[in-house]
CSV table of C-alpha atoms in Angstrom, one decimal:
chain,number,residue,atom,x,y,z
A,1,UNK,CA,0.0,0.0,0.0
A,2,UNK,CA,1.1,3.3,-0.5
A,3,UNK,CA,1.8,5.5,2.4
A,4,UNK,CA,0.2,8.6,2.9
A,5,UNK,CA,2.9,10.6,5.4
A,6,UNK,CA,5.5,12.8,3.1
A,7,UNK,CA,8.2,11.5,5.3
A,8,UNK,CA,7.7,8.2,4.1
A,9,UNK,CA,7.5,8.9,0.6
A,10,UNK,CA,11.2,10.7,1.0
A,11,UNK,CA,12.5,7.8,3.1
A,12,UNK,CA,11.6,5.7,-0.4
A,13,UNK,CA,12.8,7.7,-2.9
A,14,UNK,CA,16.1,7.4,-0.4
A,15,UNK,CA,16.2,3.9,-0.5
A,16,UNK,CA,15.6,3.7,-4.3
A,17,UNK,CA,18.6,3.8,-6.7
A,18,UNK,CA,18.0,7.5,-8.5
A,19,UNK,CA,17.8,5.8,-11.8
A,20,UNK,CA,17.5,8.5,-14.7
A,21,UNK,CA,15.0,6.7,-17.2
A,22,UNK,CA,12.6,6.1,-13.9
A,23,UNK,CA,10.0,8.5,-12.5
A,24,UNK,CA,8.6,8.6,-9.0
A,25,UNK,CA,5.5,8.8,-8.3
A,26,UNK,CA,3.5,8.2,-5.0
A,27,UNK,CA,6.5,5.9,-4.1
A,28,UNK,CA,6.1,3.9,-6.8
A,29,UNK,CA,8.2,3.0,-10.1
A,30,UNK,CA,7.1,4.6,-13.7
A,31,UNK,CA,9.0,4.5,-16.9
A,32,UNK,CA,9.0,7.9,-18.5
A,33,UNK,CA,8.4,6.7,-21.9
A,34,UNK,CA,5.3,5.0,-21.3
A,35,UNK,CA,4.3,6.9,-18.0
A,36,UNK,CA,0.2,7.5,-18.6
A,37,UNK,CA,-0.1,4.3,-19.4
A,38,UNK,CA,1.8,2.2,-16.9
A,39,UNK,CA,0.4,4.8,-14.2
A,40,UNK,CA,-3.3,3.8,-15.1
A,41,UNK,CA,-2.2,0.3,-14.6
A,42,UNK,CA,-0.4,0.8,-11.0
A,43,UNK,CA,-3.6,2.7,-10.4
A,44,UNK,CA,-5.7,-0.2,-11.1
A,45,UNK,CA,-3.5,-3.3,-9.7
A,46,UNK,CA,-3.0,-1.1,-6.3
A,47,UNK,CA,-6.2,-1.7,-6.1
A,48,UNK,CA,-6.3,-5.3,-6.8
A,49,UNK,CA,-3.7,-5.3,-4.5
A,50,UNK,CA,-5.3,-3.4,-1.4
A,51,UNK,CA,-7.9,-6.4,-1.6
A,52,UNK,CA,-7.7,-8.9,1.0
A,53,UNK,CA,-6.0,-11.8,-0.5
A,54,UNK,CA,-4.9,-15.5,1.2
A,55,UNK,CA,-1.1,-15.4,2.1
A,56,UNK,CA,0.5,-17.4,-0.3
A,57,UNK,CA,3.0,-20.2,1.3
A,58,UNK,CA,5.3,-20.2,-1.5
A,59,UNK,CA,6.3,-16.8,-0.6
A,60,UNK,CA,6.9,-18.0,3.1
A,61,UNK,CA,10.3,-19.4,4.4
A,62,UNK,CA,9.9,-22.3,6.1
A,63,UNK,CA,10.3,-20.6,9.7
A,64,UNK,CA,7.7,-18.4,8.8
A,65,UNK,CA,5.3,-20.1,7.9
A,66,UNK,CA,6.1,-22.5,11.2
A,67,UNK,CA,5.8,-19.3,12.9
A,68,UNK,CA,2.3,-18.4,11.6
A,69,UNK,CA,0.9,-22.1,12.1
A,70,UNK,CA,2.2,-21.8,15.8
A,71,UNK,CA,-0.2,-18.9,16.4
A,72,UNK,CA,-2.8,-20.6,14.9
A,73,UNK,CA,-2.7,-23.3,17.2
A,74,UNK,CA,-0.9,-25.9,15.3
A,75,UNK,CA,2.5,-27.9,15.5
A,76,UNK,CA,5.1,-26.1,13.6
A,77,UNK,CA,6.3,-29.6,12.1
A,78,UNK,CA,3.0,-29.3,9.9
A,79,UNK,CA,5.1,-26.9,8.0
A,80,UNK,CA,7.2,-29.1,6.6
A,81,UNK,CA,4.7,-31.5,5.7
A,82,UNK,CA,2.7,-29.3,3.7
A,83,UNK,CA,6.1,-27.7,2.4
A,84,UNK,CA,6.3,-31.4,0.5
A,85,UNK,CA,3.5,-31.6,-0.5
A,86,UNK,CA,3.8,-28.3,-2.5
A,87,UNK,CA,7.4,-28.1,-3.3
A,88,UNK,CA,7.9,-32.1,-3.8
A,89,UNK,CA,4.3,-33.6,-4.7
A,90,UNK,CA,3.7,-30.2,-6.4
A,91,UNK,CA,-0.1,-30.2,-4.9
A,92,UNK,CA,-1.7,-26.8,-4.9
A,93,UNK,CA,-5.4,-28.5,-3.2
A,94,UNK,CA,-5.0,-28.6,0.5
A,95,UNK,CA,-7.6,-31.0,0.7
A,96,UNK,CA,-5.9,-33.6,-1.3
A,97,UNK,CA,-2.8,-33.3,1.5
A,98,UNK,CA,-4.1,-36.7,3.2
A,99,UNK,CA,-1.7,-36.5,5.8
A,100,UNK,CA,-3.4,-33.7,7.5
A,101,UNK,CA,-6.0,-33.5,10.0
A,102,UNK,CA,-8.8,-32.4,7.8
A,103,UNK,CA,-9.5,-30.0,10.4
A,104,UNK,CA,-6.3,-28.5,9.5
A,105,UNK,CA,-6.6,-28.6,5.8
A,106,UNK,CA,-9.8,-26.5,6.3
A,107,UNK,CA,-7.9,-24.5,7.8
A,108,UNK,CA,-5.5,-23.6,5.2
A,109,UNK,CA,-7.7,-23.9,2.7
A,110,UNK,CA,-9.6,-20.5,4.6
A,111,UNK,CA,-6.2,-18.8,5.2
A,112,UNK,CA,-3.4,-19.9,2.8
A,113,UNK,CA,-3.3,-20.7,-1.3
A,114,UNK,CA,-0.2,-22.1,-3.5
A,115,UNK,CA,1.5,-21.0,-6.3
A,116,UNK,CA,0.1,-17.8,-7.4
A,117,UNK,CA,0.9,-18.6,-11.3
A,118,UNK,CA,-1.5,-19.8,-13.7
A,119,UNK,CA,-0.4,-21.3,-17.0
A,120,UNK,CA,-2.0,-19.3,-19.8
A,121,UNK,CA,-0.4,-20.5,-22.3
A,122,UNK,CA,2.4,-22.5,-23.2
A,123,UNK,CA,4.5,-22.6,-26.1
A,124,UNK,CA,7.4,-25.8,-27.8
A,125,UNK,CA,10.0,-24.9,-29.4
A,126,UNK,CA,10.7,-26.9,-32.8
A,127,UNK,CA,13.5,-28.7,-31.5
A,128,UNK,CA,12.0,-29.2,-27.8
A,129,UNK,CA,14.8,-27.7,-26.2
A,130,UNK,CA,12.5,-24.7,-24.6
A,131,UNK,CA,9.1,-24.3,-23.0
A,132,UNK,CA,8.3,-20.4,-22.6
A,133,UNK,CA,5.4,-20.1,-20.0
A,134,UNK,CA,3.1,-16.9,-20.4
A,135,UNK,CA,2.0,-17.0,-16.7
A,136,UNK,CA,-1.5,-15.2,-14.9
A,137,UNK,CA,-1.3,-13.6,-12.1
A,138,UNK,CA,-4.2,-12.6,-9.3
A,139,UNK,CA,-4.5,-9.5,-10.7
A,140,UNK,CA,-4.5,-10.4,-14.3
A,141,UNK,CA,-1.6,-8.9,-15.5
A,142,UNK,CA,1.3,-11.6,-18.0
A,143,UNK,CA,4.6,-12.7,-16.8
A,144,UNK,CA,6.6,-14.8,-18.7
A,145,UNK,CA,9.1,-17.8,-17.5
A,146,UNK,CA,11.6,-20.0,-19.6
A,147,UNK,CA,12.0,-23.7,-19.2
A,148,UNK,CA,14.8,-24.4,-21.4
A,149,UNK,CA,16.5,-28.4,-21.7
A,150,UNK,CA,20.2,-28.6,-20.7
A,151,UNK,CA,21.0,-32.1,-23.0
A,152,UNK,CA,19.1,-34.2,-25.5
A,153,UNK,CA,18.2,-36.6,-22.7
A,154,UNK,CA,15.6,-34.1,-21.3
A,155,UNK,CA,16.7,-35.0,-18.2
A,156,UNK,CA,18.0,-31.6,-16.9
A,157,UNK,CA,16.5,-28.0,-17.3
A,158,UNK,CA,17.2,-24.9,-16.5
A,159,UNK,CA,14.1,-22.0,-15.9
A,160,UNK,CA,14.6,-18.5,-16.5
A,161,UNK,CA,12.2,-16.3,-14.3
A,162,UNK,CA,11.0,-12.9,-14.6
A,163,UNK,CA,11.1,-10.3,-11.6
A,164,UNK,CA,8.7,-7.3,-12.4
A,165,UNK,CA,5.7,-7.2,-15.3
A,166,UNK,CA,7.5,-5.0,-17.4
A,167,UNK,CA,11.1,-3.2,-16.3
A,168,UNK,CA,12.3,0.4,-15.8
A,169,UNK,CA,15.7,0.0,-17.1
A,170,UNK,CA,14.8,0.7,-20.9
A,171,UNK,CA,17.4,-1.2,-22.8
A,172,UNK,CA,17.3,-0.1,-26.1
A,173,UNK,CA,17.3,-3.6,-27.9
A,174,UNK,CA,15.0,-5.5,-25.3
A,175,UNK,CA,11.7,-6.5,-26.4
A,176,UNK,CA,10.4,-6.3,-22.4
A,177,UNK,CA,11.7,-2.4,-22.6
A,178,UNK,CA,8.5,-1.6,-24.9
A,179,UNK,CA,6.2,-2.2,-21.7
A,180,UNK,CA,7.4,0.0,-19.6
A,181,UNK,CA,7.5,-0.5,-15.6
A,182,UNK,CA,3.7,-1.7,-14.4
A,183,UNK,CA,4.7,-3.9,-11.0
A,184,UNK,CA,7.3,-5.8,-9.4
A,185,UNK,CA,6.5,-9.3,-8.3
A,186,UNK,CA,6.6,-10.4,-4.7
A,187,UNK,CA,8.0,-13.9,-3.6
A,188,UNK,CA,5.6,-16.3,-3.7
A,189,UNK,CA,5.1,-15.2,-7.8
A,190,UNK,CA,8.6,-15.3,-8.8
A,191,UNK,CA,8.7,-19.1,-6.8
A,192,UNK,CA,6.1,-19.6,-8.3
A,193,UNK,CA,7.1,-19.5,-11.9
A,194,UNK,CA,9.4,-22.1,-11.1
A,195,UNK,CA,6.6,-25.0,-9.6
A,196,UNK,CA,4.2,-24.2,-12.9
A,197,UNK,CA,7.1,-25.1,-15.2
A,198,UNK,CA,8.7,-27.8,-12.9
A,199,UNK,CA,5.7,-29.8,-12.5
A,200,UNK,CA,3.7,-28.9,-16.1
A,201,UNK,CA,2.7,-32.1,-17.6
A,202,UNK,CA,4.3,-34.7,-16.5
A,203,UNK,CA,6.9,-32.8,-14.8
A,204,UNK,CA,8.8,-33.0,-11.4
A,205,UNK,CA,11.6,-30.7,-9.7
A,206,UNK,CA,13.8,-33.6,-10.1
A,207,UNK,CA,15.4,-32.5,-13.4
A,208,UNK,CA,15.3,-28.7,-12.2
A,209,UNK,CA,19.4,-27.7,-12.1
A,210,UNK,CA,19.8,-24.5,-12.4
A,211,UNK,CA,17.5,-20.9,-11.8
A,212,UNK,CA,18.5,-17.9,-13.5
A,213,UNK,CA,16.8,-14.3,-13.1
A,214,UNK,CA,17.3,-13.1,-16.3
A,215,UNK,CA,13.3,-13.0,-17.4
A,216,UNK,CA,11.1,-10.0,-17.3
A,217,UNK,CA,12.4,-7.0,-15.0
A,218,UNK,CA,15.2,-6.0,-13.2
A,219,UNK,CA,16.2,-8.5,-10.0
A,220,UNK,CA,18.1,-5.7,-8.3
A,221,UNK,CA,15.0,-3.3,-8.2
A,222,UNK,CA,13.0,-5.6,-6.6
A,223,UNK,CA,15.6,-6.2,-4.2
A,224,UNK,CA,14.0,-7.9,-1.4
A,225,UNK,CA,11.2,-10.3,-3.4
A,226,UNK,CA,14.0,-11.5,-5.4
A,227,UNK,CA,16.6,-12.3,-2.4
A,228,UNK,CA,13.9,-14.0,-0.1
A,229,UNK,CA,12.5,-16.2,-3.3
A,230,UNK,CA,16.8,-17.3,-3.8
A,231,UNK,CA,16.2,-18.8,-0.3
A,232,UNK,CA,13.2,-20.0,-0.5
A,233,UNK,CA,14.4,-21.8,-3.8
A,234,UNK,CA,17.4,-22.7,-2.1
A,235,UNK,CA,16.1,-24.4,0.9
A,236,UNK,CA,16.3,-27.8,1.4
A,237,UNK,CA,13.0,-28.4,2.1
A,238,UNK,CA,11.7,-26.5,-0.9
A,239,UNK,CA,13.3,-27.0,-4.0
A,240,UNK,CA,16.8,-27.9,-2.8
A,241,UNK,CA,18.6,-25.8,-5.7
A,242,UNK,CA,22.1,-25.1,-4.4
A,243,UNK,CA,23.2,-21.3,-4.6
A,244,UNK,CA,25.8,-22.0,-7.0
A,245,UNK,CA,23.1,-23.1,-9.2
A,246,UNK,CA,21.5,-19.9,-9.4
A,247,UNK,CA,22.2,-16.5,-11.1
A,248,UNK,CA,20.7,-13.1,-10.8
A,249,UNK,CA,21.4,-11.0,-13.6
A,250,UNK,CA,21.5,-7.3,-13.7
A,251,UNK,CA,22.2,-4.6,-15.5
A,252,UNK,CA,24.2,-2.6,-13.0
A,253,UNK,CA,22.4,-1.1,-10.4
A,254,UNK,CA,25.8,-0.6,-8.5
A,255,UNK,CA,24.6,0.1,-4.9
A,256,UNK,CA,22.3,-3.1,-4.9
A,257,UNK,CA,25.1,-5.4,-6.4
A,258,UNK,CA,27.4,-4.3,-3.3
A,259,UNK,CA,24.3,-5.1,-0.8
A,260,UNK,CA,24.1,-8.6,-2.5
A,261,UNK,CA,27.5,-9.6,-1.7
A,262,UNK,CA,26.7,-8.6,2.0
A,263,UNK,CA,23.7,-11.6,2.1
A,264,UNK,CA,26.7,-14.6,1.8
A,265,UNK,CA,25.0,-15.9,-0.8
A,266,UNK,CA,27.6,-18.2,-2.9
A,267,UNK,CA,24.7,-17.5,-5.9
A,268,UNK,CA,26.4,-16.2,-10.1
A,269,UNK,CA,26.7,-12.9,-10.4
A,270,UNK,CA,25.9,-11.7,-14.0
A,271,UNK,CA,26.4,-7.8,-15.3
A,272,UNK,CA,24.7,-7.5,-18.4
A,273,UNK,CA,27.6,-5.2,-19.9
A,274,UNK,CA,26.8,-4.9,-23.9
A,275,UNK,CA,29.6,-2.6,-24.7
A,276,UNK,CA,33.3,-1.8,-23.9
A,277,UNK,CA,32.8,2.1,-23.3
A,278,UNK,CA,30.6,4.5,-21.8
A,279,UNK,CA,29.5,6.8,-24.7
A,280,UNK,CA,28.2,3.5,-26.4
A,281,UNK,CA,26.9,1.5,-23.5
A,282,UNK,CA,25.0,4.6,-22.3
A,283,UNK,CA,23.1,4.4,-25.8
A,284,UNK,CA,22.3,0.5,-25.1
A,285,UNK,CA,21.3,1.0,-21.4
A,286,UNK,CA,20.5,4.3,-20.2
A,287,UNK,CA,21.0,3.1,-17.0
A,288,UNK,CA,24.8,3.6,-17.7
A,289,UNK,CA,24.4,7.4,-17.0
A,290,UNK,CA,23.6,6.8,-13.5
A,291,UNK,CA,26.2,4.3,-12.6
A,292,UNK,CA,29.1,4.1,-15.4
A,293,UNK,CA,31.5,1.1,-16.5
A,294,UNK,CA,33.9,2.0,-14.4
A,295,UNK,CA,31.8,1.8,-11.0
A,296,UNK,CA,30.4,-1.4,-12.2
A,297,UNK,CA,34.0,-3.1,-13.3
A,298,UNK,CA,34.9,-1.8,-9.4
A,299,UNK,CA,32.2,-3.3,-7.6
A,300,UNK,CA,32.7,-6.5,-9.4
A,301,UNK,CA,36.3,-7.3,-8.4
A,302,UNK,CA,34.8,-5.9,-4.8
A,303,UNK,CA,32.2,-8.8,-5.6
A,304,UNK,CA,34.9,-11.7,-6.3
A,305,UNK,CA,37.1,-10.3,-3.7
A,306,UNK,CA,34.1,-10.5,-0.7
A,307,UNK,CA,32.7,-13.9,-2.2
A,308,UNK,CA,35.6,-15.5,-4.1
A,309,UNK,CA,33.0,-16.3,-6.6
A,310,UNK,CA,33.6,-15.9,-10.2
A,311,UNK,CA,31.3,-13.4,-12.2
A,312,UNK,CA,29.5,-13.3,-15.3
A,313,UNK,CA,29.6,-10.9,-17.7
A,314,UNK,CA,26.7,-10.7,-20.4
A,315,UNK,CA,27.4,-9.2,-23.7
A,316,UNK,CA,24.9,-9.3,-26.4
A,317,UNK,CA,26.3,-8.5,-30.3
A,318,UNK,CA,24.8,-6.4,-32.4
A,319,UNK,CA,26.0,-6.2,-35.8
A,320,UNK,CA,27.4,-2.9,-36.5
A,321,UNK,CA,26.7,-1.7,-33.1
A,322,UNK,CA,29.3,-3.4,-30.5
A,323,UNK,CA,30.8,-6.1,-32.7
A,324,UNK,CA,34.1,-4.4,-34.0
A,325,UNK,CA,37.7,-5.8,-33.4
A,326,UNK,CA,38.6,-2.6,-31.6
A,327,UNK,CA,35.3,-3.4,-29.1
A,328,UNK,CA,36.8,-6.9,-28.5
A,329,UNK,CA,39.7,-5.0,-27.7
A,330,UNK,CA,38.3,-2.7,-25.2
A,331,UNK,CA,36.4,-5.3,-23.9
A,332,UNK,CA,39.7,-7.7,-23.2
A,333,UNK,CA,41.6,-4.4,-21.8
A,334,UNK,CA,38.9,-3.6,-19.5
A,335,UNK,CA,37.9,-6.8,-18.1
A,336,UNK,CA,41.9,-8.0,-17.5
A,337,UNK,CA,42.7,-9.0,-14.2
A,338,UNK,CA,38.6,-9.4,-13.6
A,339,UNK,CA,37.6,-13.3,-12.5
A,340,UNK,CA,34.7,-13.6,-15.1
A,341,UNK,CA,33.2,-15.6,-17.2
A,342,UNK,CA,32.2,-13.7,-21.0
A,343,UNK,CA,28.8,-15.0,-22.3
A,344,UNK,CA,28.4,-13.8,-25.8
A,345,UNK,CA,24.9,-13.7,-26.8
A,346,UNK,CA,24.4,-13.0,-31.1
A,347,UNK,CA,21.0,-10.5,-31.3
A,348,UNK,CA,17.8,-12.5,-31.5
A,349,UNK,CA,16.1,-11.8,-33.9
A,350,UNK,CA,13.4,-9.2,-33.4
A,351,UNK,CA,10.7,-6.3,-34.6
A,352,UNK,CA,13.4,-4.0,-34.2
A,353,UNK,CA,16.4,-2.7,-35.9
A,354,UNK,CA,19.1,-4.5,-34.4
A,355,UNK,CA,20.4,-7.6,-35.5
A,356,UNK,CA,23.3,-10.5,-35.0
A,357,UNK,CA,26.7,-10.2,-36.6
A,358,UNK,CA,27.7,-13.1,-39.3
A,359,UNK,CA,29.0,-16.0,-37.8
A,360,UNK,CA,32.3,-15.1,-39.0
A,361,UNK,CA,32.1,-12.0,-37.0
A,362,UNK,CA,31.1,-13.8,-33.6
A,363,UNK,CA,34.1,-16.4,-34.0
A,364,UNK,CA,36.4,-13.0,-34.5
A,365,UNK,CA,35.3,-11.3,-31.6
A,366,UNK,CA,35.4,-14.7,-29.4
A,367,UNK,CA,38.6,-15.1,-30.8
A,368,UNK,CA,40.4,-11.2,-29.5
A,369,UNK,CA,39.1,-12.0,-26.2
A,370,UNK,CA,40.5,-15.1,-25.4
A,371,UNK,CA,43.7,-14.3,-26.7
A,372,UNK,CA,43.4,-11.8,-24.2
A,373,UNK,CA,43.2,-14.3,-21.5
A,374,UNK,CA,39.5,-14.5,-21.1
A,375,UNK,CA,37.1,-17.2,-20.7
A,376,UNK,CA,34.6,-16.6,-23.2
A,377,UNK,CA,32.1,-18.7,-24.7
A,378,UNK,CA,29.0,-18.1,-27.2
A,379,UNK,CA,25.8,-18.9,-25.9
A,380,UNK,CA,23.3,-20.9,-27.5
A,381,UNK,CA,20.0,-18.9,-28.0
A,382,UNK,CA,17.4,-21.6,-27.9
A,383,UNK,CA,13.8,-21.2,-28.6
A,384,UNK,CA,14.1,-18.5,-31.0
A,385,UNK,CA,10.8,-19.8,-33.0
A,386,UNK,CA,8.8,-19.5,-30.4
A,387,UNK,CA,10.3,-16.1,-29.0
A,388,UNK,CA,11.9,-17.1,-25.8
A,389,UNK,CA,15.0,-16.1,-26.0
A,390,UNK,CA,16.5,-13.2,-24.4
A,391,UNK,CA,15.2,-9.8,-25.0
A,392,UNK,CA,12.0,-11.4,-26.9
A,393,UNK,CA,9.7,-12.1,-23.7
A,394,UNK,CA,7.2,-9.3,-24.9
A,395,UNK,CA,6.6,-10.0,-28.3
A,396,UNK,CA,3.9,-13.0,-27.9
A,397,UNK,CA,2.4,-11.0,-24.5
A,398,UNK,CA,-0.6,-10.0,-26.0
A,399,UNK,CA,-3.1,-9.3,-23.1
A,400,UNK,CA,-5.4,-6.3,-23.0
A,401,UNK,CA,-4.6,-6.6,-19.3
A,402,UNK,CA,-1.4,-4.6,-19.4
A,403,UNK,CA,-0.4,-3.8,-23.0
A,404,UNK,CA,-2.2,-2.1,-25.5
């Protein structure tokens, strides 16, 4: 809810990262370029909002929810059987929990629900490498999540989750960029992207290996949803994904990146970079004018230094944009000395005007870097046809509910 007391709008806007493409407004979040409309949206899902709605337990640590029972009356080990039973059996009916006193599952049926995400629609790829999810949430608005097949086996997957309907940050060749900034996402829906596509079908956790927060949104402006849905995901009476197995990907929001180290979380860092300079990375994310190369390149070696975990660095080529020998150059100069990993990512295809470089051109520009010393590796876009790759999640999201 929004606060009415001035003082605690200004304590907000303190808090917040000054971002330059974001407008405040009533403490919350509006893109500039699409301010009218994403403001008449906030309008209407703070109302949704403002409505009483069940606590969701998938947004509930496990001593929390122990915690809650305990007032109610009940043992806190219940917790942990109903934890199963959603995060293992992948039940969302409390009534079907049999191992409940039925007075109990009446209980939670009248206080509690699980897994706010409803599959709208789902989408194969041609090759049945990737699964994108659009996902509905209570108050009707579209996210999008990613389950995308690590071998031919289908035995292993990886899901890609979004963090906000929409995002502020405005990178000029992302697809989500066109929404604007309508909401971020609380816990129990960003967990909850991950049980509708681990147990769609046929489906079970078991193949689930890694989580990576590189969806709709910026993770690090949503701060506190995002951490506390990492531990949820992490713990090993939920879904039991190790840290090290998960990544949150940003696209600097320097003061957030050095408050993440401070959580001793042994989670991948990854800095979606996209150019070797400021003049040309401030054109590819405004974001850039707020907190330049420089201050990011710092707080990662800060990052490595504090956690002794290696970083990833993001870098999506765009041909005749950031794909030039003398920007593999840069780009092997600046990041010397750095523990990172280089993911280069060749622009999907999209309405827009950007595009990938030839193949010829990707191989060169892998090639400069790691005779620079660099690990470096091209990354596999999968589910292109079906526009779930990166920077494509708002091309198929259709909904009258929050775009035009």
């Amino acid at each position: 809810m929004v606060q009415k007391s001035g003082h605690r709008h200004r304590d907000r806007r303190e808090r917040l990262p000054d971002i330059l493409s974001i407008h405040m407004r009533n403490g919350r979040i509006f893109h500039r370029a699409s301010r009218k409309k994403c403001a008449g949206e906030a309008i209407r899902t703070e109302k949704i909002m403002s409505e009483a709605r069940k606590t969701d337990i998938c947004g509930l640590e496990l001593n929390e929810f122990e915690a809650l029972l305990k007032q109610d009356g009940e043992k806190p080990f219940r917790a942990r059987q109903v934890y199963r039973w959603i995060f293992v059996e992948g039940e969302r009916d409390f009534e079907k929990m049999t191992d409940l006193p039925a007075a109990l599952r009446a209980k939670l049926a009248g206080k509690y629900e699980a897994s706010p995400c409803a599959i709208e629609r789902r989408s194969v790829s041609g090759d049945k490498m990737a699964v994108k999810y659009a996902l509905r949430l209570f108050d009707d608005n579209i996210v999008e999540a990613v389950k995308i097949y690590d071998g031919d086996e289908l035995d292993k997957y990886t899901v890609c989750v979004s963090t906000q309907v929409g995002c502020p940050v405005n990178c000029a060749f992302c697809q989500t960029a066109k929404m604007g900034f309508i909401r971020n996402l609380d816990a129990a829906e960003i967990v909850g992207q991950v049980i509708a596509a681990a147990f769609d079908g046929e489906g079970s956790p078991e193949g689930l290996s890694n989580i990576v927060y590189m969806g709709m949104g910026e993770p690090l402006l949503n701060y506190d949803s995002v951490v506390k849905s990492v531990r949820i995901i992490n713990s090993p009476d939920a879904l039991n994904i190790s840290m090290r197995k998960i990544t949150i990907s940003t696209a600097g929001v320097a003061p957030m990146m050095k408050k993440l180290m401070a959580e001793a979380m042994p989670l991948t860092l990854a800095l979606s970079l996209h150019a070797p300079d400021d003049a040309l990375r401030e054109k590819l994310v405004p974001l850039n004018k707020k907190y330049n190369i420089k201050t990011l390149i710092d707080t990662l070696k800060i990052y490595v230094e504090t956690t002794k975990r290696r970083v990833t660095i993001e870098y999506v080529l765009i041909d005749g944009v950031n794909d030039r020998k003398s920007d593999a150059r840069k780009l092997s100069e600046l990041l010397k000395g750095l523990m990172c990993h280089v993911n280069l990512i060749p622009m999907n295809k999209t309405e827009g005007k950007y595009a990938a470089p030839s193949r010829g051109k990707i191989s060169e520009f892998k090639n400069i870097l790691a005779a620079g010393g660099i690990n470096v590796t091209v990354r596999s876009s999968r589910g292109q046809d079906i526009n779930a790759a990166c920077g494509m999640l708002y091309k198929e999201l259709k909904s009258k509910k929050n775009i035009e």
